[in-house]
Short mmCIF file of C-alpha atoms in Angstrom, two decimals:
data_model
loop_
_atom_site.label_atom_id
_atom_site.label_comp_id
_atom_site.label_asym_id
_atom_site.label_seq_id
_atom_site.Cartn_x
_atom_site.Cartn_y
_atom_site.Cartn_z
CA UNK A 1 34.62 30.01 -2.55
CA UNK A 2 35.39 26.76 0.17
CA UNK A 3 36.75 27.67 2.44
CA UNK A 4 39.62 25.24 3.80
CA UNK A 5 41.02 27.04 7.50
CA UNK A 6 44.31 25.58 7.94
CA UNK A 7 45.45 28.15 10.97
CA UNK A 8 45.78 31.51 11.89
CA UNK A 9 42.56 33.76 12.19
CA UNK A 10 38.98 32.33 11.32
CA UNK A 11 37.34 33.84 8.44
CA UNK A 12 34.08 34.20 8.79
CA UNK A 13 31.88 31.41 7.58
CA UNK A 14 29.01 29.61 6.97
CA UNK A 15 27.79 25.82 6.21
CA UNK A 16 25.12 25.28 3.93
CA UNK A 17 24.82 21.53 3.53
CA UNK A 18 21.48 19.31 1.99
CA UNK A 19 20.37 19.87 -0.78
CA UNK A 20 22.09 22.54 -2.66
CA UNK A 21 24.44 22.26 -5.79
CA UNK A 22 27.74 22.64 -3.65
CA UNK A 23 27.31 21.78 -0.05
CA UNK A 24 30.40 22.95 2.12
CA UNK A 25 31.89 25.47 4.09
CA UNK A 26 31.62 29.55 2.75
CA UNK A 27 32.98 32.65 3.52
CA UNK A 28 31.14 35.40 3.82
CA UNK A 29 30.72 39.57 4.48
CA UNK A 30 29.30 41.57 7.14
CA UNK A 31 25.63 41.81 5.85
CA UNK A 32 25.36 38.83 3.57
CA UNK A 33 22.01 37.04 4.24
CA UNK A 34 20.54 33.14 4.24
CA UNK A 35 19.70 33.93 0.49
CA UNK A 36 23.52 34.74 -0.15
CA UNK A 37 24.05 31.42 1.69
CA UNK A 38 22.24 29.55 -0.74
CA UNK A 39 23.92 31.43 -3.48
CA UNK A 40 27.24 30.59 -2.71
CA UNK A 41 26.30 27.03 -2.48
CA UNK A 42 24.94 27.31 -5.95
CA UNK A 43 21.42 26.97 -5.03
CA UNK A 44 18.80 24.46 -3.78
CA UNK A 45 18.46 21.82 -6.11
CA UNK A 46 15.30 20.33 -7.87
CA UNK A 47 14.93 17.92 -4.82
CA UNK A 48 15.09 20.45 -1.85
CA UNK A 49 12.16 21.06 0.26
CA UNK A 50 12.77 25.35 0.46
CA UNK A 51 9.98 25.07 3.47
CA UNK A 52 11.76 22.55 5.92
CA UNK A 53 14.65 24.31 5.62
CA UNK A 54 16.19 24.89 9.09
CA UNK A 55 19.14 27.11 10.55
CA UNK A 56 21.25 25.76 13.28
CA UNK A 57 22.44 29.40 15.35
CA UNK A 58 24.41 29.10 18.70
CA UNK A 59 22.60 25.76 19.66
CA UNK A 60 19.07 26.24 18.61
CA UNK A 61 17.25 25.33 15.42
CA UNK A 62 15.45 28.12 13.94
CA UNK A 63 12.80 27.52 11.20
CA UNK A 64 13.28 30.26 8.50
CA UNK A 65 11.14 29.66 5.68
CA UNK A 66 13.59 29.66 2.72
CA UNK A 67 10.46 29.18 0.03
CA UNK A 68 9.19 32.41 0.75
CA UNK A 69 12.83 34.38 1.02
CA UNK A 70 13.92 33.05 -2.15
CA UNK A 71 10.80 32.59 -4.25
CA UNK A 72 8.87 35.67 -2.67
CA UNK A 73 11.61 37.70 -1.36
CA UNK A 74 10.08 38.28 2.22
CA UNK A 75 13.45 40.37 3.98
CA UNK A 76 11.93 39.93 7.03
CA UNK A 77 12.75 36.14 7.67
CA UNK A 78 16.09 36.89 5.15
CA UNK A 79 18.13 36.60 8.04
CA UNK A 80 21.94 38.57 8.25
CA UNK A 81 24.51 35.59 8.61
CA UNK A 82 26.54 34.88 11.51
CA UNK A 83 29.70 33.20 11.94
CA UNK A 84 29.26 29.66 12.90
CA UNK A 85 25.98 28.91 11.15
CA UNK A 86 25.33 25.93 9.29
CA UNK A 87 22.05 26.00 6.65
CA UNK A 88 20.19 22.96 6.51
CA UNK A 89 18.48 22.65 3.17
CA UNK A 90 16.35 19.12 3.45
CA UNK A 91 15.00 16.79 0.75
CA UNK A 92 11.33 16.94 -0.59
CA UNK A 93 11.91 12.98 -0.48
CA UNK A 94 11.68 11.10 2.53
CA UNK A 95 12.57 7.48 3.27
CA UNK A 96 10.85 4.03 3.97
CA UNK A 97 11.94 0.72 3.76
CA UNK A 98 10.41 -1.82 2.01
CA UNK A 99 11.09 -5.65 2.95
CA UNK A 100 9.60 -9.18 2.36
CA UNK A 101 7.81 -10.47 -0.57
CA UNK A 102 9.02 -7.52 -2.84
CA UNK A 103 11.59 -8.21 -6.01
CA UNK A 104 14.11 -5.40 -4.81
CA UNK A 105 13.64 -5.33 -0.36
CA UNK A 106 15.57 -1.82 0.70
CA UNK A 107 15.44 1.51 1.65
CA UNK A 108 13.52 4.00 -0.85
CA UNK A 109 12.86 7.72 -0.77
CA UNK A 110 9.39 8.99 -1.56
CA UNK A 111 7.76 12.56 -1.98
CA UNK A 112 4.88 14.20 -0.05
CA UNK A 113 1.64 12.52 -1.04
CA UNK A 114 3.71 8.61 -2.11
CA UNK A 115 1.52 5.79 -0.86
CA UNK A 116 2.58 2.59 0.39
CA UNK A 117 1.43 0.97 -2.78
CA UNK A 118 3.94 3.53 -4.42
CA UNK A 119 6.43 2.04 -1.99
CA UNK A 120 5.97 -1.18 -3.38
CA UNK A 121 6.03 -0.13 -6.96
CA UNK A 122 9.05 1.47 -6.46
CA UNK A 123 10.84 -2.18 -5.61
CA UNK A 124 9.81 -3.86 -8.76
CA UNK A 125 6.60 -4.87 -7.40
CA UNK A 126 5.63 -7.68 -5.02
CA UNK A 127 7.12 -11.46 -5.61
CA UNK A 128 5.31 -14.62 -6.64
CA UNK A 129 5.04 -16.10 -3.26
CA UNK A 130 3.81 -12.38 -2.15
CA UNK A 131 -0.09 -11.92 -0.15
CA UNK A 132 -0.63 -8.40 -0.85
CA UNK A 133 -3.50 -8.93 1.60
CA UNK A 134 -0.83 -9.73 4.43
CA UNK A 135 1.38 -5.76 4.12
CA UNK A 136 1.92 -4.55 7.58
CA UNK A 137 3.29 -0.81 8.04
CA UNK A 138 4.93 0.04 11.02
CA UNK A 139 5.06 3.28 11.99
CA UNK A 140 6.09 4.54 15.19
CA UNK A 141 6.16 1.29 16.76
CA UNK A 142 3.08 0.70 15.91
CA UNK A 143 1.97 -2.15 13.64
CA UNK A 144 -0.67 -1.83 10.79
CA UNK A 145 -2.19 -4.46 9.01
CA UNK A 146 -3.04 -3.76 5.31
CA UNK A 147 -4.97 -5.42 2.68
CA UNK A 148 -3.52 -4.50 -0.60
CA UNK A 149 -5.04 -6.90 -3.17
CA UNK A 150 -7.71 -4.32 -4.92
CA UNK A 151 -4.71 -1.39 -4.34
CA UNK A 152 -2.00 -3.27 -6.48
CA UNK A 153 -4.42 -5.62 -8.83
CA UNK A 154 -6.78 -2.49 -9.54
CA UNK A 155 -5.53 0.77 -8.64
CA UNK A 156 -7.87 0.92 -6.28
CA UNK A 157 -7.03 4.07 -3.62
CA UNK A 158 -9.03 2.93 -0.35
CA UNK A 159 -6.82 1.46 2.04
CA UNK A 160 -3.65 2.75 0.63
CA UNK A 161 -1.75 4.78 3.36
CA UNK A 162 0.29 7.88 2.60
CA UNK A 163 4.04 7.02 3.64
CA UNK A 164 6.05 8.87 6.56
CA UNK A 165 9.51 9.56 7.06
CA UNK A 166 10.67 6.42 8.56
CA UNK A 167 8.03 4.14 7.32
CA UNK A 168 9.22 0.24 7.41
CA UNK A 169 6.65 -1.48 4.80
CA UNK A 170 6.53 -5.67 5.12
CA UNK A 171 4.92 -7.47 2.61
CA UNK A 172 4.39 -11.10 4.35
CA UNK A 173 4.28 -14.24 2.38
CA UNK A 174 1.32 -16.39 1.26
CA UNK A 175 0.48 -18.85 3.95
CA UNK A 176 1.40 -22.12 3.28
CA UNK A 177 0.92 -25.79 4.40
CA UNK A 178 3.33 -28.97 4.12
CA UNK A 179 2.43 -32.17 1.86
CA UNK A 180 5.21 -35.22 2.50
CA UNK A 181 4.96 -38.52 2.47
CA UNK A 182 3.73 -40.44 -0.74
CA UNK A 183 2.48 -37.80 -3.03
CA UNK A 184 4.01 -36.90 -6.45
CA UNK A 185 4.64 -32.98 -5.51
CA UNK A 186 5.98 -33.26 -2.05
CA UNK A 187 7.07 -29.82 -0.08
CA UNK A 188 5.57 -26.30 0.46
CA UNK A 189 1.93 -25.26 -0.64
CA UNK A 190 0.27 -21.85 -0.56
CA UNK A 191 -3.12 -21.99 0.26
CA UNK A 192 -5.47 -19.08 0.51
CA UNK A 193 -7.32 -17.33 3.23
CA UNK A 194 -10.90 -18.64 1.89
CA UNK A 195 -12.48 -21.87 0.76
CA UNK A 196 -9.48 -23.17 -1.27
CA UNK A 197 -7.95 -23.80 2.20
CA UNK A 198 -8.88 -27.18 2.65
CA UNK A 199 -7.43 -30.70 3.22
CA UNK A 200 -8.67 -31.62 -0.84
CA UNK A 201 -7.17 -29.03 -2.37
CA UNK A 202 -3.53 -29.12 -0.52
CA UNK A 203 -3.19 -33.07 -1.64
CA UNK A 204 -4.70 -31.72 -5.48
CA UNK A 205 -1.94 -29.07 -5.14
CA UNK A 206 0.66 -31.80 -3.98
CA UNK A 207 -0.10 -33.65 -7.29
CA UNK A 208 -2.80 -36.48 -5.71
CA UNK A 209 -1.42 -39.50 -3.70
CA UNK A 210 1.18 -41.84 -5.11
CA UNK A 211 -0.38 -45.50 -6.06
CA UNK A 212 1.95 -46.51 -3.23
CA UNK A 213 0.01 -44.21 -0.39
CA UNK A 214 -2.29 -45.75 2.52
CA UNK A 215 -4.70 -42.91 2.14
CA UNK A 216 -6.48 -44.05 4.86
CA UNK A 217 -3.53 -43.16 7.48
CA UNK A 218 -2.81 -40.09 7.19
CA UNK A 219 -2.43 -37.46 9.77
CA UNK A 220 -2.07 -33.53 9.99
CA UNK A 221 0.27 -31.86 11.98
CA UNK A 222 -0.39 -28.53 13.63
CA UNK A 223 1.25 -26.05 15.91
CA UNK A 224 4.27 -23.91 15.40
CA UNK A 225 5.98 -25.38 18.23
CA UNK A 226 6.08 -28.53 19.87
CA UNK A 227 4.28 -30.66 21.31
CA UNK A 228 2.18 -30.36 18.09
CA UNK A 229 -1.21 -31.70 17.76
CA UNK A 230 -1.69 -34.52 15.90
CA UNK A 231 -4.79 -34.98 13.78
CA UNK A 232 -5.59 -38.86 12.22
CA UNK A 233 -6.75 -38.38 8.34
CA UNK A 234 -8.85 -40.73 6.23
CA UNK A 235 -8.18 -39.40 3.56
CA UNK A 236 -9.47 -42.27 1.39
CA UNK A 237 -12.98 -42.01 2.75
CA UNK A 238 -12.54 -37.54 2.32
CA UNK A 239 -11.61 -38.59 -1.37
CA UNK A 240 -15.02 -40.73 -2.08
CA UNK A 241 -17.26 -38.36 0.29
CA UNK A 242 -15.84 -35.31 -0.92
CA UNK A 243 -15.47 -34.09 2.47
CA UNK A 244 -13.59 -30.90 2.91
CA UNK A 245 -11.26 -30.12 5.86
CA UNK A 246 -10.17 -26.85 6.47
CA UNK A 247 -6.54 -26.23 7.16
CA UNK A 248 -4.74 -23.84 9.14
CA UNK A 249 -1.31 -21.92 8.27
CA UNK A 250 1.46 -24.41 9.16
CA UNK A 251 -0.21 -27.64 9.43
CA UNK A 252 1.74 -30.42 7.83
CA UNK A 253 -0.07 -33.55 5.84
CA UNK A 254 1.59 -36.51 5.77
CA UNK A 255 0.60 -39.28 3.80
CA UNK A 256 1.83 -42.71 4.65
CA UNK A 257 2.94 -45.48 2.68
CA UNK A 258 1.38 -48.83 2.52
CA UNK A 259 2.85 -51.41 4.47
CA UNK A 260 4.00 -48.85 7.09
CA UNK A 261 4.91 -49.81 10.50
CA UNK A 262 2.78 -49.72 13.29
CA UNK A 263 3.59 -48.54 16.63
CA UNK A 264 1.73 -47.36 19.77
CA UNK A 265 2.62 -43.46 19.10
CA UNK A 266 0.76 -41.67 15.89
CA UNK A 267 4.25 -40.84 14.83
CA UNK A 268 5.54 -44.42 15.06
CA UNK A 269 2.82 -45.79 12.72
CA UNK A 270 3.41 -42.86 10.46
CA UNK A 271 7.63 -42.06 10.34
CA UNK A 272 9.20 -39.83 8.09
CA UNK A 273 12.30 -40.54 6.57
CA UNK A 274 15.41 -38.12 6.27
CA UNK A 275 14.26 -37.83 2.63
CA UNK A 276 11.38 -35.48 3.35
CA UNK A 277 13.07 -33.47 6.10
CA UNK A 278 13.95 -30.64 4.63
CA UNK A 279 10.33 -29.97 2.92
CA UNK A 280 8.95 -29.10 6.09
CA UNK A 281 9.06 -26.04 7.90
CA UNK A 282 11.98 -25.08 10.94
CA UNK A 283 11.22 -26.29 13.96
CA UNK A 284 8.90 -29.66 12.63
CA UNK A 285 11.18 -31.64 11.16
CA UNK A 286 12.74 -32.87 14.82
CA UNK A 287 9.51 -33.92 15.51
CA UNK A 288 9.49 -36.86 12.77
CA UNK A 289 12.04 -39.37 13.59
CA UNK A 290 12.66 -42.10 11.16
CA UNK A 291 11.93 -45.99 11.19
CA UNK A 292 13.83 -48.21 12.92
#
């Protein structure tokens, strides 16, 4: 029975809280044991974890093995209650956190032997603008980098960490570059960590040049802060040579318009307007100040 102690003498009781039917606070008799405890709290439920069960006794913590007094009935760790102890009966799940390029980010629990792929699952999976070979893991306060590709795509095991309590899983975005200026697709592009990473294929993914681009004035930005280098791009003569150059995260193309003005500053001959500002990344768009 709860016990609610409104005054007047303490019964004896204990507090079995966790994972059992009826957490709270129980009276009991001289003599009762832990496995009475558990009793009177209904009993563990299908999630408890019988072996990680702890007893908190006059300020220590006392591991007491509540798999094998309940399952095995060994009297010797069946310990006789006392007044003032509380049973702690934890969870067989644990928790990690899952955040970034997932459909559901949050906190999820997991059992013994859940992987950080199952972690990810367990989310809805990993978003469209998701690089499953970009998942860190931090643990501890350390950071781990994980390639996940052949783990989610194939069910491939190697690679695929076994979660711990506390586990914060981060699954980081493609990498993407900038197109602006006069292109039909202007904005944000992924572009991959191998070959496809190249001046070509970011202005192929931006939809080619506009009839109205000076393709050969063009520049690349690059830095994540300023001053950012800037990089002078013919990208007319790249077009006809089929010259590939390869891009970094970040960098920003800009392809100018004909009849552009010229100035003594790379970013006077090749101004952006306020029209493309808010395709490019925080921090770049100050950079690009528009023509006079």
């Amino acid at each position: 029975m709860l016990l609610l102690a409104l005054g007047g003498a303490r019964a004896a009781t204990v507090i079995v809280v966790g994972e059992v039917a009826q957490p709270g606070a129980y009276e009991f008799q001289e003599g009762d044991t832990l496995s009475r405890a558990v009793t009177l709290a209904g009993g563990p439920t299908r999630e408890a974890d019988l072996g990680r069960a702890v007893l908190h006794r006059e300020g220590r913590v006392l591991p007491i093995g509540l798999e094998a007094i309940l399952k095995r009935g060994a009297a010797d760790r069946n310990l006789e209650l006392r007044a003032g102890d509380a049973l702690v009966v934890p969870s067989v799940r644990r928790e990690a956190t899952v955040t970034g390029e997932v459909v559901r980010p949050g906190a999820y629990r997991f059992r013994d032997g859940d992987s950080v792929s199952d972690a990810i699952r367990a989310t809805g999976g990993i978003s469209a603008r998701a690089d499953p070979r970009r998942v860190v893991l931090r643990r501890g306060g350390v950071e781990i980098p994980l390639d996940l590709h052949a783990v989610l795509a194939h069910g491939e095991a190697e690679g695929d960490l076994k979660l711990r309590d506390g586990d914060a899983v981060v699954v980081r975005a493609l990498p993407v570059a900038y197109v602006v200026g006069a292109v039909r697709k202007p904005g944000a592009v992924p572009v991959g960590s191998d070959d496809s990473r190249t001046l070509l294929s970011l202005l192929a993914a931006a939809g080619g040049a506009l009839p109205t681009a000076d393709l050969s004035r063009s520049l690349i930005l690059r830095g994540s802060a300023a001053p950012f280098q800037v990089i002078p791009v013919n990208l007319k003569e790249a077009l006809a040579r089929k010259q590939e150059t390869p891009l970094m995260e970040g960098d920003v193309l800009y392809v100018s318009h004909k009849g552009g003005r010229r100035g003594s500053h790379p970013l006077d001959r090749f101004p952006l307007t306020g029209d493309f500002e808010h395709l490019l990344p925080p921090g770049k768009s100050p950079l690009y100040r528009p023509s006079p």
